[in-house]
PDB file of C-alpha atoms and ligand atoms in Angstrom:
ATOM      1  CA  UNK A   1     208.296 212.783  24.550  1.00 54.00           C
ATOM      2  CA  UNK A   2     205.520 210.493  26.647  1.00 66.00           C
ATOM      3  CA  UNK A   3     203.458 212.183  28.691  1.00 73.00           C
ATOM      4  CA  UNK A   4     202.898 211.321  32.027  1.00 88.00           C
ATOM      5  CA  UNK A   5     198.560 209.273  32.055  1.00 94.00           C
ATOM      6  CA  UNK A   6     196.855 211.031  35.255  1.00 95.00           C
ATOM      7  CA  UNK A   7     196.116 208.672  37.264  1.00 95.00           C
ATOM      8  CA  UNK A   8     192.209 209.788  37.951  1.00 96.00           C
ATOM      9  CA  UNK A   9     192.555 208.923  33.792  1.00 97.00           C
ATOM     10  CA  UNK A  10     194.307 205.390  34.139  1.00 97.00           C
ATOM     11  CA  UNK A  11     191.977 204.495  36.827  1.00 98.00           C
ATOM     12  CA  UNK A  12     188.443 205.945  34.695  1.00 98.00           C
ATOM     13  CA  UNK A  13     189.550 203.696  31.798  1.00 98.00           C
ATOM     14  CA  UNK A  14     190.070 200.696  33.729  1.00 98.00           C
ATOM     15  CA  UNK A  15     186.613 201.248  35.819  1.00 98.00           C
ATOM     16  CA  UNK A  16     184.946 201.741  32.430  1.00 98.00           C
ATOM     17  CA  UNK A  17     185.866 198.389  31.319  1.00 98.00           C
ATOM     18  CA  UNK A  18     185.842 199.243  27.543  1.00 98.00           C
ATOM     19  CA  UNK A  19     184.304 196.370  25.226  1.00 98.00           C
ATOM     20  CA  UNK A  20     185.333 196.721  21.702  1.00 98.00           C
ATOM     21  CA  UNK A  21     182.063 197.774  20.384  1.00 98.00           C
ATOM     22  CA  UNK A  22     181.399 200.115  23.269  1.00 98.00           C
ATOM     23  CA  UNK A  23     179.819 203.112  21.941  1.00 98.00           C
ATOM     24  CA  UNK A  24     181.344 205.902  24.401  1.00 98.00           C
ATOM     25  CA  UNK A  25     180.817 209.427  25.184  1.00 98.00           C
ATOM     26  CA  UNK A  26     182.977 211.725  27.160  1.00 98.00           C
ATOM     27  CA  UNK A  27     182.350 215.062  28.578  1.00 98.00           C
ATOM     28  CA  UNK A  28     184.650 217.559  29.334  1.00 98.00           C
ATOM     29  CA  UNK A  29     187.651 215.637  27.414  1.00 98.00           C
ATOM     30  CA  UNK A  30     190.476 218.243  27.671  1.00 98.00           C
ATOM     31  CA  UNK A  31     192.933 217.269  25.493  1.00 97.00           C
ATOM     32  CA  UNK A  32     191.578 213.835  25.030  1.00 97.00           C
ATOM     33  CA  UNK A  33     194.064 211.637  27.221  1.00 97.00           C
ATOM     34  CA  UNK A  34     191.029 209.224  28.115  1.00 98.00           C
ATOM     35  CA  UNK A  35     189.994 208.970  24.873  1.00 98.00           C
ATOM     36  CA  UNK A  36     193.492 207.681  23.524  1.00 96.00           C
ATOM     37  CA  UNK A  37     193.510 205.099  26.156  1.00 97.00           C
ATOM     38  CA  UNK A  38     189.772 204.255  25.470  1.00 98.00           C
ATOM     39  CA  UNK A  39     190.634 203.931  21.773  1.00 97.00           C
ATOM     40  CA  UNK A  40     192.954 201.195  22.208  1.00 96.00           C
ATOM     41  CA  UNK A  41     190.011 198.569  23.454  1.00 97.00           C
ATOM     42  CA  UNK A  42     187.914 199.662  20.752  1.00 97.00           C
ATOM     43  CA  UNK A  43     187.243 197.239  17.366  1.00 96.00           C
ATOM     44  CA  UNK A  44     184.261 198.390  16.008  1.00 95.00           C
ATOM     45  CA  UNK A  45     183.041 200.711  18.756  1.00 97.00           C
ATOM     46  CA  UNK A  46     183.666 204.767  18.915  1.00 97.00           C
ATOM     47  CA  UNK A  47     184.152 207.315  20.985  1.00 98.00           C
ATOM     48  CA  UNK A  48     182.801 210.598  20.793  1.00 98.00           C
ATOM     49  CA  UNK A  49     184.268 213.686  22.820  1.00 98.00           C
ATOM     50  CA  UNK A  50     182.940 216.794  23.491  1.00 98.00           C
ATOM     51  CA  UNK A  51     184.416 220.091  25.431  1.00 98.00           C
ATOM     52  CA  UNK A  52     183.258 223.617  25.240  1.00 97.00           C
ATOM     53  CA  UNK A  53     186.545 224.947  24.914  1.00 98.00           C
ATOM     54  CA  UNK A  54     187.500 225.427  21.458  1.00 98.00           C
ATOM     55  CA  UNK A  55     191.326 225.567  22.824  1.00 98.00           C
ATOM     56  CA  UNK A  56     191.062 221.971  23.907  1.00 98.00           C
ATOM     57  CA  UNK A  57     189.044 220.248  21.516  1.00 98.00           C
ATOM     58  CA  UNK A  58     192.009 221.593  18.835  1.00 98.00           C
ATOM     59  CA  UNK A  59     194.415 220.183  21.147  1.00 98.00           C
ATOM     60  CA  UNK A  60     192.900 216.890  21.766  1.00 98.00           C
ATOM     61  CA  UNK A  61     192.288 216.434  17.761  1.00 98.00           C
ATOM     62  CA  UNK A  62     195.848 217.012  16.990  1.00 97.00           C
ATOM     63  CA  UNK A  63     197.002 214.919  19.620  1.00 96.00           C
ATOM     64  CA  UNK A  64     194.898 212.121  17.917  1.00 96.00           C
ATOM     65  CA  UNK A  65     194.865 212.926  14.756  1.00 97.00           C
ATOM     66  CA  UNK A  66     195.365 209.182  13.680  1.00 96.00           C
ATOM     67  CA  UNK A  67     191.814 208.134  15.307  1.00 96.00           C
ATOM     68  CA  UNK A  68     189.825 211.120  14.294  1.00 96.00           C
ATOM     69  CA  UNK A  69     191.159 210.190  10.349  1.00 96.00           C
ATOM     70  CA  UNK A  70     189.836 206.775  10.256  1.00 94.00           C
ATOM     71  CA  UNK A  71     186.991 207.631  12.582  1.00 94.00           C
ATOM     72  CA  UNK A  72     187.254 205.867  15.751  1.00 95.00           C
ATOM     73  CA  UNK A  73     187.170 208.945  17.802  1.00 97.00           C
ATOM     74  CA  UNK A  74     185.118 212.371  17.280  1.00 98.00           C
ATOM     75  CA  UNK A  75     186.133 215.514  19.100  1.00 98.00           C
ATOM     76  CA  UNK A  76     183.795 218.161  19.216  1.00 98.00           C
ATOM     77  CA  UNK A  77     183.066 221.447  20.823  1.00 98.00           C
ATOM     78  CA  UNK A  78     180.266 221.221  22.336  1.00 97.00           C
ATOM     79  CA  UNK A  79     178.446 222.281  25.794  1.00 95.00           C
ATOM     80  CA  UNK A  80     176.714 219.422  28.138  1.00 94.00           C
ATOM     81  CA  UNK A  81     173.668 221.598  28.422  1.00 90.00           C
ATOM     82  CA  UNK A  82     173.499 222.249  24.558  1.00 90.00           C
ATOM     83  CA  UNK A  83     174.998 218.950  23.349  1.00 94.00           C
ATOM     84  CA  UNK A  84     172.624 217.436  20.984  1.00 94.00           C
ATOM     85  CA  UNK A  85     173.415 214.321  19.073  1.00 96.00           C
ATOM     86  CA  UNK A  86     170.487 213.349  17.273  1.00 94.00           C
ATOM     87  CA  UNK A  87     168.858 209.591  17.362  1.00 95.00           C
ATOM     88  CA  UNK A  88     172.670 208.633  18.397  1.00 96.00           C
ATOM     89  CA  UNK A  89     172.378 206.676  21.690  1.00 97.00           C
ATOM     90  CA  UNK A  90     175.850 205.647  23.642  1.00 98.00           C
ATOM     91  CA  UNK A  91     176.231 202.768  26.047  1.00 98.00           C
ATOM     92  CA  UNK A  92     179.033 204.369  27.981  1.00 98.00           C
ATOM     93  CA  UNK A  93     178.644 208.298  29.073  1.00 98.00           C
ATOM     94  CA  UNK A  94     181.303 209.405  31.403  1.00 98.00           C
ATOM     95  CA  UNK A  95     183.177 212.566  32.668  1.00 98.00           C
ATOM     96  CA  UNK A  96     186.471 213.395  34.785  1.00 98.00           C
ATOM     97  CA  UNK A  97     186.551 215.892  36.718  1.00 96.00           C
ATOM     98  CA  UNK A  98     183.869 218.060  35.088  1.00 96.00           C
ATOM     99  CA  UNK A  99     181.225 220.386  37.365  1.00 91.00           C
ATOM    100  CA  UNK A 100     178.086 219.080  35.760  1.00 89.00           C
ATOM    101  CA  UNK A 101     176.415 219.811  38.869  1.00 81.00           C
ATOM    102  CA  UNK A 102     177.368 221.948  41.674  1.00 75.00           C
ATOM    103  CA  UNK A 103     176.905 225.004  40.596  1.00 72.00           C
ATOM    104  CA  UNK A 104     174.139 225.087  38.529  1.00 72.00           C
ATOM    105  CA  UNK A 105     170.840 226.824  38.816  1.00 75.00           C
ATOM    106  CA  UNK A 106     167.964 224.398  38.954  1.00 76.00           C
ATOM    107  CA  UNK A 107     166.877 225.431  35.292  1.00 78.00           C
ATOM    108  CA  UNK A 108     170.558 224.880  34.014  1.00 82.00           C
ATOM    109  CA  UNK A 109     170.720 221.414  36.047  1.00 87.00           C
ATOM    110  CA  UNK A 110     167.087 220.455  34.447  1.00 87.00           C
ATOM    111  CA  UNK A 111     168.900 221.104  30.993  1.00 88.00           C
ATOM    112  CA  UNK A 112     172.191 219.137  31.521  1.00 92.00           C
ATOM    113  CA  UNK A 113     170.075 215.933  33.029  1.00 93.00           C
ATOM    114  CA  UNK A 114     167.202 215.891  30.313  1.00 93.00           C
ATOM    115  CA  UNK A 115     170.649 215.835  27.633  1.00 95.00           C
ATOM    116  CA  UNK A 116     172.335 213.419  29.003  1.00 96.00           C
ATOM    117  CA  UNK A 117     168.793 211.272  29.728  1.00 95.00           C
ATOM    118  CA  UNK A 118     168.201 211.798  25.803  1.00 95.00           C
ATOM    119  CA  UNK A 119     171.620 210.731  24.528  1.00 97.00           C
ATOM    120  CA  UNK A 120     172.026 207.489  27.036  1.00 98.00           C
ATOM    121  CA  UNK A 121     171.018 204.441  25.615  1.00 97.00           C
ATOM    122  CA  UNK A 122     168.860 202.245  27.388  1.00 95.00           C
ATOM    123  CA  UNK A 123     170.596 200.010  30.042  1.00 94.00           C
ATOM    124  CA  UNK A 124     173.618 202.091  29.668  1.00 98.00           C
ATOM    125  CA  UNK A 125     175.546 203.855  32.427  1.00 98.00           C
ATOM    126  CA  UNK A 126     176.946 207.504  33.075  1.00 98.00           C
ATOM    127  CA  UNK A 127     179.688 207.226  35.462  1.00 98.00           C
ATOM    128  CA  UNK A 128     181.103 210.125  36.644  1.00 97.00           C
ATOM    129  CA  UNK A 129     184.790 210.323  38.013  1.00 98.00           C
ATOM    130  CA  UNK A 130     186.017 213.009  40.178  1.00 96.00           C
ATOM    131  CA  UNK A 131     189.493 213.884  42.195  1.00 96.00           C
ATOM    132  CA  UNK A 132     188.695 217.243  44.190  1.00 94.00           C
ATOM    133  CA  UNK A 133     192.096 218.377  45.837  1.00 90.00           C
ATOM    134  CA  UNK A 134     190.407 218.361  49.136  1.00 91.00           C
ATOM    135  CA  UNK A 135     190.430 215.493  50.213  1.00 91.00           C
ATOM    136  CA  UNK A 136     187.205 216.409  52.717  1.00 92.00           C
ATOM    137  CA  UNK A 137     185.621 217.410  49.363  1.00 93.00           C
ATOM    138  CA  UNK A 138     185.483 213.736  47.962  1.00 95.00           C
ATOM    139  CA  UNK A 139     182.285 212.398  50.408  1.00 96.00           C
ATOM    140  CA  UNK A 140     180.618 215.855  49.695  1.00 94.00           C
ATOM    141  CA  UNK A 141     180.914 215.578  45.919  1.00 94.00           C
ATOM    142  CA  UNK A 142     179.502 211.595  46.196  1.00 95.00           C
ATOM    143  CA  UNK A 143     176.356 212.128  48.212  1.00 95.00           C
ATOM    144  CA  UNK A 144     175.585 215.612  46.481  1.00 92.00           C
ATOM    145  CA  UNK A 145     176.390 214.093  43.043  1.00 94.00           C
ATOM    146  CA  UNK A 146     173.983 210.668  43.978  1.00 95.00           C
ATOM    147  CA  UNK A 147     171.505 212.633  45.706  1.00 92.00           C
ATOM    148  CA  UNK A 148     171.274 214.757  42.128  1.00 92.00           C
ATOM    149  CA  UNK A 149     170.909 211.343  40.130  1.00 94.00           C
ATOM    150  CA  UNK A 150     168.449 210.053  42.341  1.00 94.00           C
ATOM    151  CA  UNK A 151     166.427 213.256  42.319  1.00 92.00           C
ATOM    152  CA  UNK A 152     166.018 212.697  38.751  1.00 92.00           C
ATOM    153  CA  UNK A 153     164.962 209.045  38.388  1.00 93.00           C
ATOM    154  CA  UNK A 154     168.860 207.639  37.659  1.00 96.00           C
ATOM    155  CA  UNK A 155     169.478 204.531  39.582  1.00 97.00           C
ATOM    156  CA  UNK A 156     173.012 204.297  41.312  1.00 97.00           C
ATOM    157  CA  UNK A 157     174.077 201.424  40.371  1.00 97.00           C
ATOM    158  CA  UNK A 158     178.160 202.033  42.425  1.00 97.00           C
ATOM    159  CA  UNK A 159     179.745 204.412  43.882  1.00 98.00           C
ATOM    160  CA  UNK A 160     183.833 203.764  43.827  1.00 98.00           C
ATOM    161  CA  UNK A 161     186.458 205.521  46.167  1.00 97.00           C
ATOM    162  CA  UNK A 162     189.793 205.362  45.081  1.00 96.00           C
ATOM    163  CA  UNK A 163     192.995 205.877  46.460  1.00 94.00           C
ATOM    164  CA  UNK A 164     194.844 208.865  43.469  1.00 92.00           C
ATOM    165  CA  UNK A 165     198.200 210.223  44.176  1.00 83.00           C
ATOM    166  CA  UNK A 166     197.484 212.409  47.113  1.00 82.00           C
ATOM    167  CA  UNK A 167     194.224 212.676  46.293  1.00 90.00           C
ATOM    168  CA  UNK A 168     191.001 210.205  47.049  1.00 94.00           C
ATOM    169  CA  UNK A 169     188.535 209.628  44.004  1.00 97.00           C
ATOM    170  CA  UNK A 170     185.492 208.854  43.680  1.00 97.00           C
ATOM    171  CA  UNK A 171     183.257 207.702  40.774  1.00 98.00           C
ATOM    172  CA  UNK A 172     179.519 207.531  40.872  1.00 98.00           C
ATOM    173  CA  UNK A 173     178.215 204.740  38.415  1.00 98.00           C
ATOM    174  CA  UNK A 174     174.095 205.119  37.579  1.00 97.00           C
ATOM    175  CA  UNK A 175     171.630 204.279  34.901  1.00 97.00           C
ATOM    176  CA  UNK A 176     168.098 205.093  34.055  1.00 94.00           C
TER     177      UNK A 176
HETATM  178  C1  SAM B 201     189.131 220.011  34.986  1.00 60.74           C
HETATM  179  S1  SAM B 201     189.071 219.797  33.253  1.00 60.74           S
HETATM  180  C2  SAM B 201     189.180 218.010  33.149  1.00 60.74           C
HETATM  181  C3  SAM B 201     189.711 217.536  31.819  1.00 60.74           C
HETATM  182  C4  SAM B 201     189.884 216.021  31.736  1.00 60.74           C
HETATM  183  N1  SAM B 201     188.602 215.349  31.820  1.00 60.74           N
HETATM  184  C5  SAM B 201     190.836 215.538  32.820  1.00 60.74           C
HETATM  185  O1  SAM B 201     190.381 214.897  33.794  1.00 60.74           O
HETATM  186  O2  SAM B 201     192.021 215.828  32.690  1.00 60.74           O
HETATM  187  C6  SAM B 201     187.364 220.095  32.884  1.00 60.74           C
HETATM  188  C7  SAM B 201     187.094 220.132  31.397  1.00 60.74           C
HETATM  189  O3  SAM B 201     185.688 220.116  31.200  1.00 60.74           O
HETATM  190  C8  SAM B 201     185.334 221.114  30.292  1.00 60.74           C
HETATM  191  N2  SAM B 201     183.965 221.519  30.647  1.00 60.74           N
HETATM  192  C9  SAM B 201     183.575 222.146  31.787  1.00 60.74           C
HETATM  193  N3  SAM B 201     182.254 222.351  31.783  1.00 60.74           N
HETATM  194  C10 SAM B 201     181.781 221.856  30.608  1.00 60.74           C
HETATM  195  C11 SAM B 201     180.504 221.800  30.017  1.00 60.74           C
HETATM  196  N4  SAM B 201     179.439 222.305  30.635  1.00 60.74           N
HETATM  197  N5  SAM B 201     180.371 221.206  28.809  1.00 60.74           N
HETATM  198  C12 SAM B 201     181.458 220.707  28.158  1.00 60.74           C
HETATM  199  N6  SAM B 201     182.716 220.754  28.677  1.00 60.74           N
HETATM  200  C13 SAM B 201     182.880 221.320  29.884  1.00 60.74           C
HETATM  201  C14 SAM B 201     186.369 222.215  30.450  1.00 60.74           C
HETATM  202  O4  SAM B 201     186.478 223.012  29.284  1.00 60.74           O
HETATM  203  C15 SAM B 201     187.626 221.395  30.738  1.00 60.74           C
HETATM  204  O5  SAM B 201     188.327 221.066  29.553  1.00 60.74           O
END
């Protein structure tokens, strides 16, 4: 059975613009539609995925079983504002649809910025995708989610509406 690609997901891959030897990172990956997608531009590059739900992250490794055995793609559970990865530094970080902001206390937001400043390599982007099913909720989410970045020395480098089903998207594209 094929499942049906989201198309918030179709349209994050294409904006993304995978090279081969992209080195990715994805928060929040669900059941790791994205990443199958991602996989298929990469030759060399790799993808790691992190969710905090245990549930998921099982879900999303079976799904792609094939990439996570020859190591193209790494699922893990893992929280944004715990997530540590070591010297590893990824060109691409990205999320769909993921709260990394909103409703967070200031120390909480503090954490989740300083991990994903640590983990981004430099010259890379974060770009982060959402589809809120308010449609009034899609210029609220850009210009709190930019006004975040900027707060905290990121650079916006795009921000992208989209047209998505019956919904409007919007992706905010920044580096350090
Ligand atoms: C709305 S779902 C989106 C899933 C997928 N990106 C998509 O667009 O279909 C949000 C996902 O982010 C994960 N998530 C939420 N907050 C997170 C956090 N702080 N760290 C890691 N994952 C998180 C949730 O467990 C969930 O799987």
């Amino acid at each position: 059975m094929t499942t049906k690609i989201p198309a918030r997901i179709q349209w994050a891959v294409e904006t993304l613009a995978v090279a081969p030897d992209d080195h990715l990172l994805e928060i929040g990956c669900g059941t790791g539609v994205a990443v199958a997608l991602i996989a298929e531009h990469l030759s060399g590059g790799k993808i790691v995925a992190i969710d905090r739900s245990e549930k998921m992250i099982a879900q999303a490794r079976k799904k792609n079983q094939a990439l996570v055995e020859v190591g193209q793609v790494d699922f893990q559970v893992a929280d944004v504002e715990t997530m540590d990865f070591g010297e590893m530094r990824f060109n691409k970080i990205f999320a769909v649809n993921v709260n990394l902001f909103w409703t967070k206390p200031a120390a909480e937001l503090q954490g989740v910025i300083k991990r994903l400043k640590s983990c981004l390599q430099t010259g890379g982007s974060l770009s982060l995708f959402y589809e809120p099913p308010d449609i009034s909720q899609t210029q609220i989410i850009a210009d709190m989610v930019t006004g975040v970045l900027a707060a905290h020395d990121f650079t916006i480098r795009e921000v992208l509406y989209q047209g998505l089903e019956s919904a409007r998207g919007v992706c905010i594209i920044a580096h350090v």
